[in-house]
Short mmCIF file of C-alpha atoms in Angstrom, two decimals:
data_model
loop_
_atom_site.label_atom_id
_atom_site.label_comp_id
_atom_site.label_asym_id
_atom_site.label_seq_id
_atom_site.Cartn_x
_atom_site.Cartn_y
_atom_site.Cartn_z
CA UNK A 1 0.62 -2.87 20.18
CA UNK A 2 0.39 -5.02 16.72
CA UNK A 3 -3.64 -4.13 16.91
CA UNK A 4 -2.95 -0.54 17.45
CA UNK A 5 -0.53 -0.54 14.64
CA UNK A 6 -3.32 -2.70 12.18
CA UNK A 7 -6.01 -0.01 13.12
CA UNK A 8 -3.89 3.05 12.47
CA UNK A 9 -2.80 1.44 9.41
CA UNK A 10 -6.73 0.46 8.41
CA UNK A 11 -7.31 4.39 8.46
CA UNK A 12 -4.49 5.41 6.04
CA UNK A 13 -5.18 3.20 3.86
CA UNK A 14 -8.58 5.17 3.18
CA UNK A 15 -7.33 6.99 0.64
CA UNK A 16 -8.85 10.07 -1.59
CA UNK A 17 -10.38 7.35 -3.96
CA UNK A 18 -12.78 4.14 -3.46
CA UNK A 19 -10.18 2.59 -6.08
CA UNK A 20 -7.00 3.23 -4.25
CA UNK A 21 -8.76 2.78 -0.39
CA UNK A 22 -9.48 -1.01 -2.51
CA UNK A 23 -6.15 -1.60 -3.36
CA UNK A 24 -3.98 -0.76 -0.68
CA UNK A 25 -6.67 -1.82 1.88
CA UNK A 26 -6.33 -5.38 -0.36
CA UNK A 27 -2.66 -5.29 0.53
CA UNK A 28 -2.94 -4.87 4.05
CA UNK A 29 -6.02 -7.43 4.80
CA UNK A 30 -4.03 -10.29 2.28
CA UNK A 31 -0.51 -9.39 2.69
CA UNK A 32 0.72 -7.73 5.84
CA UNK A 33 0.24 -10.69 8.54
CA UNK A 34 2.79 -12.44 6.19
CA UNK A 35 5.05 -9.65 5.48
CA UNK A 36 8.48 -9.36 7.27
CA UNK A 37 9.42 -6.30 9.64
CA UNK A 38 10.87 -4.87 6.67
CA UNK A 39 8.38 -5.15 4.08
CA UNK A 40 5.70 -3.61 6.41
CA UNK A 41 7.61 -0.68 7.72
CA UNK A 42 7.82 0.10 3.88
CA UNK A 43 4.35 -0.07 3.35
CA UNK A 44 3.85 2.27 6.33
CA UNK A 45 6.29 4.49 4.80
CA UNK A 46 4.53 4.24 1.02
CA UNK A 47 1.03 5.19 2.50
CA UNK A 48 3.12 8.46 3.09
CA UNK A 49 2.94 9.71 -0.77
CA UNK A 50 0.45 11.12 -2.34
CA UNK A 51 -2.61 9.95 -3.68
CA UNK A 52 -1.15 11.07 -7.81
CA UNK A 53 1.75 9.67 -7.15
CA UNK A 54 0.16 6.11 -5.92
CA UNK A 55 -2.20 5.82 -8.81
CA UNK A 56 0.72 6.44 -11.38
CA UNK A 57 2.66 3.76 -9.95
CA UNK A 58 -0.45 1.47 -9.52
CA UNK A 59 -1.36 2.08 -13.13
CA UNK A 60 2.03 1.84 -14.05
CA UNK A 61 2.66 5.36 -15.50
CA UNK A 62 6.06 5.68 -13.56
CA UNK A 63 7.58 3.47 -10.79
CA UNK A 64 7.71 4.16 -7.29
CA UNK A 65 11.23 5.88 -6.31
CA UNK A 66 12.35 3.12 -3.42
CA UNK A 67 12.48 -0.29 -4.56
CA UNK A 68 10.94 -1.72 -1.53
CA UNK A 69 7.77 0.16 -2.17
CA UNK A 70 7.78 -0.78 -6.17
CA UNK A 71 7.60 -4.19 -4.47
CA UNK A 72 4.45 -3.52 -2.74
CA UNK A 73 3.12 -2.06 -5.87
CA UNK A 74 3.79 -4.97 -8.18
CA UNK A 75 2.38 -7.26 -5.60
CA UNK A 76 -0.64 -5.06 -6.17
CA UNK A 77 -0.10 -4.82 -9.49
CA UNK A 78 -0.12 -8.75 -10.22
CA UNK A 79 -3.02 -9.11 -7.77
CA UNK A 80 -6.19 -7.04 -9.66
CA UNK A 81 -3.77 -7.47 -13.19
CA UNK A 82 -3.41 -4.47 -13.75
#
């Protein structure tokens, strides 16, 4: 079940850009194994929003609207210092 989930998470995390498909695609291949239960049902949940939406928070325009995801996002954030 855990492969099925990684694969189905692989896909949406291609993404309407090469830039964003990088950074959430980063998140999952460095982050997710260690992740708790939590922490990766929220990043299921972000890949949800909108591509606009992502890249604002990513570039840091605006902050995501659930802490758990602004989180994920500052993890990203921190990683390509951005």
């Amino acid at each position: 079940m855990e492969e099925a989930r990684l694969k189905r998470l692989r896909w949406r995390t291609r993404r309407g850009t090469r830039e964003l498909d990088r950074l959430f695609g980063g998140w999952l291949d460095e982050r997710y194994a260690d992740a708790d239960e939590a922490q990766r049902m929220a990043f299921d949940e972000l890949l949800d929003v909108q591509d606009p939406d992502l890249w604002d928070w990513v570039m840091g325009h605006a902050r995501a609207t659930r802490d758990d995801w602004q989180v994920i996002i500052d993890e990203i954030r921190s990683r390509h210092q951005l």
